[in-house]
CSV table of C-alpha atoms and ligand atoms in Angstrom, one decimal:
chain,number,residue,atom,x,y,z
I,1332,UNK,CA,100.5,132.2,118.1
I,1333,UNK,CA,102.4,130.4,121.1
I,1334,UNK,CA,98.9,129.5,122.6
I,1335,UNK,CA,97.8,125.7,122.5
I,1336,UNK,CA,96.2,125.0,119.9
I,1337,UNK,CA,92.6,123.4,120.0
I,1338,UNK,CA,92.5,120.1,119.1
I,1339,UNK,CA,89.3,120.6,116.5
I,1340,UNK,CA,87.5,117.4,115.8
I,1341,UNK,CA,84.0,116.4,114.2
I,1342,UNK,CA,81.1,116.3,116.4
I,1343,UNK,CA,79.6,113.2,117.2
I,1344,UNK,CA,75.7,114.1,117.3
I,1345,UNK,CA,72.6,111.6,117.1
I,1346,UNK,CA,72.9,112.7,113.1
I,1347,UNK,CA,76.2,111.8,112.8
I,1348,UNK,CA,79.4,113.1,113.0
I,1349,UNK,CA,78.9,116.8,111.5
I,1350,UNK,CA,82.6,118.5,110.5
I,1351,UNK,CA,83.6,121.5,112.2
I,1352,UNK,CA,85.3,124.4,110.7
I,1353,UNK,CA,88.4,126.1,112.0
I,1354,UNK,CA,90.7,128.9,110.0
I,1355,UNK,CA,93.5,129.3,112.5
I,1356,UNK,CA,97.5,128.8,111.2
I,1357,UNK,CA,99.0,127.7,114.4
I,1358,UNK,CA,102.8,126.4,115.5
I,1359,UNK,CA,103.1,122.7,116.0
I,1360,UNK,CA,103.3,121.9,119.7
I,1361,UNK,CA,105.7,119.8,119.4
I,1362,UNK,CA,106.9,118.9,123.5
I,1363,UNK,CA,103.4,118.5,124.4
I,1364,UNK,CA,102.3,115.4,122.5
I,1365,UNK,CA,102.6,112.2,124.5
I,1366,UNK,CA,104.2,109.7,124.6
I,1367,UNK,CA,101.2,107.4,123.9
I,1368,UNK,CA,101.0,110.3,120.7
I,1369,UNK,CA,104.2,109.0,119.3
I,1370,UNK,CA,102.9,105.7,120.2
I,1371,UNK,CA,100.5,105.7,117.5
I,1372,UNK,CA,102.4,107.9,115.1
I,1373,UNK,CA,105.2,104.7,115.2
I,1374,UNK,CA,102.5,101.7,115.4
I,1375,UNK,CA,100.9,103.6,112.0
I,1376,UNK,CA,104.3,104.2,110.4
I,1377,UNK,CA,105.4,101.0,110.5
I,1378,UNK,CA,102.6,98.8,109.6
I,1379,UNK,CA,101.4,101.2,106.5
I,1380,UNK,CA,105.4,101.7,105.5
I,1381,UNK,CA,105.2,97.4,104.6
I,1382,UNK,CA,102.4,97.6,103.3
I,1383,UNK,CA,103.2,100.0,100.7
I,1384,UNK,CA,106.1,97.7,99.1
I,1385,UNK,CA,104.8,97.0,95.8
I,1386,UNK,CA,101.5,99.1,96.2
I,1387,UNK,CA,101.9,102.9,96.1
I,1388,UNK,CA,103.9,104.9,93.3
I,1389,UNK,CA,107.4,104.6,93.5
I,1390,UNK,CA,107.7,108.2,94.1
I,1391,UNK,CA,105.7,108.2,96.9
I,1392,UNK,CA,108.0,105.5,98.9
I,1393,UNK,CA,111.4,107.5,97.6
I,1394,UNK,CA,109.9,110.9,98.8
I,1395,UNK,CA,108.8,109.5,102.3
I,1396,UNK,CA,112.3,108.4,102.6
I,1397,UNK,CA,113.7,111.6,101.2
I,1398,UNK,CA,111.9,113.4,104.1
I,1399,UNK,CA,113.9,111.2,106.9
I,1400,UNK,CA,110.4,110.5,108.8
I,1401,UNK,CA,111.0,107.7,111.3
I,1402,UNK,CA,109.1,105.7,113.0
I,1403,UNK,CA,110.6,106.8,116.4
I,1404,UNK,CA,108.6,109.9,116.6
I,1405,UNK,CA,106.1,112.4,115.1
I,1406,UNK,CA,108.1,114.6,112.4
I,1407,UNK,CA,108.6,118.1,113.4
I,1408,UNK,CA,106.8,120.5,110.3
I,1409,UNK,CA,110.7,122.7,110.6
I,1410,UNK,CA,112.7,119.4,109.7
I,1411,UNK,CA,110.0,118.7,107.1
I,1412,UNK,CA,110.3,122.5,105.7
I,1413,UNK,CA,113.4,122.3,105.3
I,1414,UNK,CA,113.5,119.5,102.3
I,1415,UNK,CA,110.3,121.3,100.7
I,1416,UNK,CA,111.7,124.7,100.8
I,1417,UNK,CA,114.2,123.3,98.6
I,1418,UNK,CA,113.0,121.5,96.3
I,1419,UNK,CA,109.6,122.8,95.6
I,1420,UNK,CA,109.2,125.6,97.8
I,1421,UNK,CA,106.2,123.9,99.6
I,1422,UNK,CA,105.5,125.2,103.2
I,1423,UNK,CA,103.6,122.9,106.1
I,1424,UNK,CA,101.2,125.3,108.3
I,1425,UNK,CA,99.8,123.4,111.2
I,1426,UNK,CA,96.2,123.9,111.5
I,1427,UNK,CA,93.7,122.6,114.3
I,1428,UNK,CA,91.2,120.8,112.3
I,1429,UNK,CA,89.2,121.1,108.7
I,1430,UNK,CA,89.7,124.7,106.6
I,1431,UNK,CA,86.6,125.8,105.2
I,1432,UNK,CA,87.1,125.7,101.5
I,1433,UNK,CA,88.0,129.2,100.2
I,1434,UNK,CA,90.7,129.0,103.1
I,1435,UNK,CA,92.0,125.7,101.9
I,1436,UNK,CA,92.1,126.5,98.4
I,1437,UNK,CA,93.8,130.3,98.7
I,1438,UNK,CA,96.6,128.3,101.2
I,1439,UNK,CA,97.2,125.8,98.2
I,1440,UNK,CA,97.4,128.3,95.8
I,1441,UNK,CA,100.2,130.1,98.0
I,1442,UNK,CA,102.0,126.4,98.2
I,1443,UNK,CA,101.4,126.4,101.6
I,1444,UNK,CA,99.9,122.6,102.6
I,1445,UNK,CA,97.8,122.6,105.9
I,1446,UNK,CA,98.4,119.9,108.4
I,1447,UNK,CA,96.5,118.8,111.4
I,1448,UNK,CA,98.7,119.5,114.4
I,1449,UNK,CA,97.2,116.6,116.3
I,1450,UNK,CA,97.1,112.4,115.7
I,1451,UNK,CA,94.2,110.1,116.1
I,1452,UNK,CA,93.2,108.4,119.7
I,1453,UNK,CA,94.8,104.8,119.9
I,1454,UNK,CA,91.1,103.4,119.5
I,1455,UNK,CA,90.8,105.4,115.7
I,1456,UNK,CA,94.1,103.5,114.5
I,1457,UNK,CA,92.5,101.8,112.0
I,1458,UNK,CA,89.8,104.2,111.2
I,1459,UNK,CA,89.4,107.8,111.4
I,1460,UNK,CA,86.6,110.0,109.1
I,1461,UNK,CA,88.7,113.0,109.4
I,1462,UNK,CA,92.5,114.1,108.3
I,1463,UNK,CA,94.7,113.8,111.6
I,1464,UNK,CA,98.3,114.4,111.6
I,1465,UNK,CA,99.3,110.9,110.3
I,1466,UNK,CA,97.3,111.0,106.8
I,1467,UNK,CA,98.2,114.6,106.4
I,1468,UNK,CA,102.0,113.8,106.9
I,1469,UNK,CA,102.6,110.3,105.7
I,1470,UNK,CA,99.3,110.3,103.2
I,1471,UNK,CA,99.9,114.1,101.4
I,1472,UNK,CA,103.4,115.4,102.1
I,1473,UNK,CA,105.6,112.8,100.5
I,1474,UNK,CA,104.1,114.0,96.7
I,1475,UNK,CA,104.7,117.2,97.5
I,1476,UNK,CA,108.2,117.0,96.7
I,1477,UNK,CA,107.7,115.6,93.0
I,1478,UNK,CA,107.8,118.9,91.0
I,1479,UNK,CA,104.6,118.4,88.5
I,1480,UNK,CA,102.8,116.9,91.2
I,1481,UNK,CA,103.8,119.9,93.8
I,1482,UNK,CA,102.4,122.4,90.6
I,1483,UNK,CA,99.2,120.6,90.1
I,1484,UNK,CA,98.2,120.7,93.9
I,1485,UNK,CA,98.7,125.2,93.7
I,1486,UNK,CA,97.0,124.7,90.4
I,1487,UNK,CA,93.9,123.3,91.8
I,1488,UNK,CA,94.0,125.7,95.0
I,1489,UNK,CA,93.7,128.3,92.3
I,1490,UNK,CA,91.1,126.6,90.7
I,1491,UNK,CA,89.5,126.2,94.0
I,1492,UNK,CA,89.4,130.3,94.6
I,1493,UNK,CA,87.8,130.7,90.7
I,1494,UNK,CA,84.9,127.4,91.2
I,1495,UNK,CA,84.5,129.2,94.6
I,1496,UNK,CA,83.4,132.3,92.7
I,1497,UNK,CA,81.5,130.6,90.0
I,1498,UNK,CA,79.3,128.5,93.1
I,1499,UNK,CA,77.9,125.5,94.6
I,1500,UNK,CA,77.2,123.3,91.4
I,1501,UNK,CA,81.4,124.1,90.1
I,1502,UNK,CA,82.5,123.4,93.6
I,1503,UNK,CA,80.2,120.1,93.6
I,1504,UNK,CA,82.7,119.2,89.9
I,1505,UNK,CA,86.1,120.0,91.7
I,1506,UNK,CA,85.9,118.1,94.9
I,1507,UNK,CA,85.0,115.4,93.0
I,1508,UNK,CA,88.3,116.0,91.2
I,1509,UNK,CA,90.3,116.6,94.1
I,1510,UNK,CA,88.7,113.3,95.7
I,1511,UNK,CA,89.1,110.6,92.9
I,1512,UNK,CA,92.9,112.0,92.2
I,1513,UNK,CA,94.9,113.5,95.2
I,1514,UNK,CA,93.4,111.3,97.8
I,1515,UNK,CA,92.1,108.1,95.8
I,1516,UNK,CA,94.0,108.1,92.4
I,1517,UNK,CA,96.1,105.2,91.5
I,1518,UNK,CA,98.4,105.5,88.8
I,1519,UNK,CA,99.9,103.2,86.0
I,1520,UNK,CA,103.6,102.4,86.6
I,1521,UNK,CA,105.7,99.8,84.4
I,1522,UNK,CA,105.3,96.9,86.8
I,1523,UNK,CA,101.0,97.4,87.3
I,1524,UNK,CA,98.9,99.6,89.0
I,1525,UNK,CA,99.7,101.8,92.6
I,1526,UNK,CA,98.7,103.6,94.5
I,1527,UNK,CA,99.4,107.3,94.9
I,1528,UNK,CA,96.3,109.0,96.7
I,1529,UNK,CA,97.0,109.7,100.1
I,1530,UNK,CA,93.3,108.9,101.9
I,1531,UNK,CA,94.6,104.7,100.4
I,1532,UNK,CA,98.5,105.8,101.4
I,1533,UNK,CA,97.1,106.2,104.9
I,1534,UNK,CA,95.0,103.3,105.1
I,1535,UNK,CA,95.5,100.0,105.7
I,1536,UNK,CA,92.4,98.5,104.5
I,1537,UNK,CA,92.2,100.6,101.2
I,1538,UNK,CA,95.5,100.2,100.3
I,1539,UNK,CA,94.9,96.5,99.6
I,1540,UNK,CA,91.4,96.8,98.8
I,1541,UNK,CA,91.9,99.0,96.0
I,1542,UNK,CA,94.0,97.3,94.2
I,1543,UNK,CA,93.6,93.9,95.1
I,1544,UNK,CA,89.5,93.1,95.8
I,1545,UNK,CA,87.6,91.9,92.7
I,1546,UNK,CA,85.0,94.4,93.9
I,1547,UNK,CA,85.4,98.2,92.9
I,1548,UNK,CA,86.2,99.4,89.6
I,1549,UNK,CA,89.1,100.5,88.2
I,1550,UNK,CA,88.9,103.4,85.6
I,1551,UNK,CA,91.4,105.3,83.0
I,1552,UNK,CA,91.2,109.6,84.2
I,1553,UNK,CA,88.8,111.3,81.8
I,1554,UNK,CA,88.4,114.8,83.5
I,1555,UNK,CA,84.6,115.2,82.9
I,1556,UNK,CA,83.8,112.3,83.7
I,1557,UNK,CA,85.3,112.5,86.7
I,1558,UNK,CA,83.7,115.7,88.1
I,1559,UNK,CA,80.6,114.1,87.4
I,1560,UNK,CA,81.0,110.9,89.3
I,1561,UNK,CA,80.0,111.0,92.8
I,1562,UNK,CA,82.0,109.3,95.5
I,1563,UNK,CA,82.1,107.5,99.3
I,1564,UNK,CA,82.8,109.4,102.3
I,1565,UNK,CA,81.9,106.2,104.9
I,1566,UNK,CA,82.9,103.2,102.7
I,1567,UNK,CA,86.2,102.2,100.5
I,1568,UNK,CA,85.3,103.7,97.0
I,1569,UNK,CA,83.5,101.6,94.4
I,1570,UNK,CA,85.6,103.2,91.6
I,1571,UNK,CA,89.4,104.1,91.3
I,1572,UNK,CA,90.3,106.5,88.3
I,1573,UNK,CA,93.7,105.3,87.2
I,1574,UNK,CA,96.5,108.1,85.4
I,1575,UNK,CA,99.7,107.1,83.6
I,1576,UNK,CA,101.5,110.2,84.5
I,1577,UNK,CA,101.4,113.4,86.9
I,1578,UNK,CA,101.9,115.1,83.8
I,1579,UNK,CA,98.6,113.6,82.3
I,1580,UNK,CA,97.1,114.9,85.5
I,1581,UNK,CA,98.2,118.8,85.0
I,1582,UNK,CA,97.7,118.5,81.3
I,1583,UNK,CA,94.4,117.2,81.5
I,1584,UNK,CA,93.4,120.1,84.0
I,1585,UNK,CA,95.4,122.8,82.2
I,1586,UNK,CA,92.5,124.2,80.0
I,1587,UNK,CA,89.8,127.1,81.6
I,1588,UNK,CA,87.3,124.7,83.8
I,1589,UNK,CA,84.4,127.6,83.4
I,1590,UNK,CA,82.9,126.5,80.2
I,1591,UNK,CA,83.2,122.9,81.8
I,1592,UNK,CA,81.1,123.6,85.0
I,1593,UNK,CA,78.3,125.4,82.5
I,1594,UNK,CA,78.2,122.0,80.5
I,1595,UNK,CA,78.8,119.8,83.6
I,1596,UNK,CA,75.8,121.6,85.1
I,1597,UNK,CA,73.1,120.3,81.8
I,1598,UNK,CA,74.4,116.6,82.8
I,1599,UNK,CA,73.8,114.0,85.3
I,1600,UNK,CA,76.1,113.3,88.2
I,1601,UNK,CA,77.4,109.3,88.1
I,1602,UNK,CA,76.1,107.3,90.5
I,1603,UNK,CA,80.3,106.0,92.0
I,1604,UNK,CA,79.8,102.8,91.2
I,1605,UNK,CA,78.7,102.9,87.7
I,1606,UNK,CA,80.6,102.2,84.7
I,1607,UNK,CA,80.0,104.0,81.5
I,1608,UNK,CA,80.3,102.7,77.7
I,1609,UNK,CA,83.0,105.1,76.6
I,1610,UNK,CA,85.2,104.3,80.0
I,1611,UNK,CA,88.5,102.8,79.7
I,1612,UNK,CA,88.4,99.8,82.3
I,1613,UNK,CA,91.1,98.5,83.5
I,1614,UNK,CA,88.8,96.0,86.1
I,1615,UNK,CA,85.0,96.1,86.1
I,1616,UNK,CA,84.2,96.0,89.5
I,1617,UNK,CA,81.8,92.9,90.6
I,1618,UNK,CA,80.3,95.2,93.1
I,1619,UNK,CA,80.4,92.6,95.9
I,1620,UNK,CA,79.8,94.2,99.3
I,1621,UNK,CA,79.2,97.6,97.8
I,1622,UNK,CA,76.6,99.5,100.5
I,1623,UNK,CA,73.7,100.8,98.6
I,1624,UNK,CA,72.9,104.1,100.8
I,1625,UNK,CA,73.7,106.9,98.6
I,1626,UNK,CA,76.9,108.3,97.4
I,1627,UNK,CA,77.9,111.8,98.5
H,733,LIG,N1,92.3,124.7,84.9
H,733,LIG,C1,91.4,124.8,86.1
H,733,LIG,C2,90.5,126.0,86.0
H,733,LIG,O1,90.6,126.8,85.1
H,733,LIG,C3,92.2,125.0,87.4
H,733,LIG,C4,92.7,123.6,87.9
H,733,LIG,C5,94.0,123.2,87.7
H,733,LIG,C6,91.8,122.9,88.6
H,733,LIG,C7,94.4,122.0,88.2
H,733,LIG,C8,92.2,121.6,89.1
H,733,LIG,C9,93.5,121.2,88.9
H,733,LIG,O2,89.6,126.2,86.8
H,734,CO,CO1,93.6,114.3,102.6
């Protein structure tokens, strides 16, 4: 346990960058980032800290401040436990890269969040394709302290064990869920639309993209339609699905998914830029600079 922990990263091959897999729970080795580590921690909390006034959910900007993150230097997970273990009883385990899924989901389901020990190279500031200790932290943890948002995330790690068990194609339906809510949802607050999903909360670009560019579409939550949509990995999203309430979110995703997959698996998946006749739309997306390679 007081080894250091491996610093678990994708490979960069001449396919791509293919993710790596790791399962160990490891302590947070706190004295031995450097200083150019709390560098970048700083440089990314202030810039994405302004750029949030006005654009994520209210919620999310009380909650970081409720967590007394500075700019000065990277949080240590035992200050940050001690606010969650309060108030909802969430846990931060430092972990040394991805979790396959069954891992990830039975951790959620035990409100225990898993985040990345280590932060992104000064040359990824602006653009990293995996979770690093900075979207993990700043991104996930702040929502973690709003009680009906804290109960949705162990409701889906439980749901994560049971589509695990069902298979690929039920697995296929709850990323997608997981994807277009907790890291890309925006929600519908009394002064307009923000942002709550930590993949935009940690990025610069997105943040302003998604709610500002003419270009991607902006979509009420329907649950099926959701888990049928396919989405970006590589690009900013074509299509934001928009809540009016956490409580919409665990209401909507309170019924038994299983005979949802078996239907889900008779339809078509949605190509993610699409938008469908019975969709609410808040913007119809005019698509422009949308990448046509396929959606994952
Ligand atoms: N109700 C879902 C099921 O039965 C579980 C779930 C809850 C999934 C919340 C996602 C979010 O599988
Ligand atoms: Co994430």
């Amino acid at each position: 346990m007081n080894a250091q922990p491996r610093r678990v990263e994708h490979l960069q091959t001449d396919k791509g960058s293919v993710p790596v897999y790791t399962t160990a729970v490891v302590e947070q080795p706190w004295s031995t980032y450097t200083p150019e580590d709390h560098t970048t921690w700083s440089t990314l909390f202030e810039r994405q800290q302004k750029i949030l006034v006005g654009r994520a959910a209210r919620e999310v900007i009380e909650n970081q401040r409720k967590f007394g993150m500075t700019p000065q230097a990277i949080p240590k997970f035992d200050d940050l436990n001690r606010v969650l273990k309060q108030t909802t009883g969430w846990e931060l385990i430092g972990v040394e890269g991805l979790l396959p899924e069954l891992t990830f989901f039975d951790h959620l389901a035990n409100r225990r969040f898993p985040v990345t020990w280590w932060i992104r190279k000064p040359e990824q500031i602006d653009y990293i394709s995996e979770p690093d200790l900075f979207h993990d932290l700043f991104g996930h943890v702040p929502l973690l302290l709003n009680p009906v948002f804290a109960d949705y995330m162990q409701a889906y790690g439980k749901g994560g064990v049971k589509a695990h068990a069902i298979g690929a194609q039920a697995l296929v339906n709850l990323t997608r869920l997981y994807w277009y809510t907790v890291e890309f949802g925006l929600i519908k607050q009394d002064d307009g639309l923000r942002i709550y999903g930590s993949g935009i909360v940690s990025s610069k670009g997105e943040s302003i993209h998604c709610l500002e560019s003419a270009a991607p579409n902006r979509i009420g939550f329907d649950l099926k339609r959701i888990m049928r949509t396919r989405y970006r990995i590589d690009t900013y999203q074509k299509t934001y699905f928009v809540i009016d309430s956490y409580a919409e979110l665990m209401r909507a995703t309170e019924p038994d998914f299983t005979p949802i997959y078996a239907e889900l698996a008779r339809s078509e998946s949605i190509p993610a830029g699409d938008v469908l006749p019975g969709d609410h739309v808040f913007h119809h997306g005019t698509g422009e600079g949308w990448a046509d390679n396929a959606d994952v």
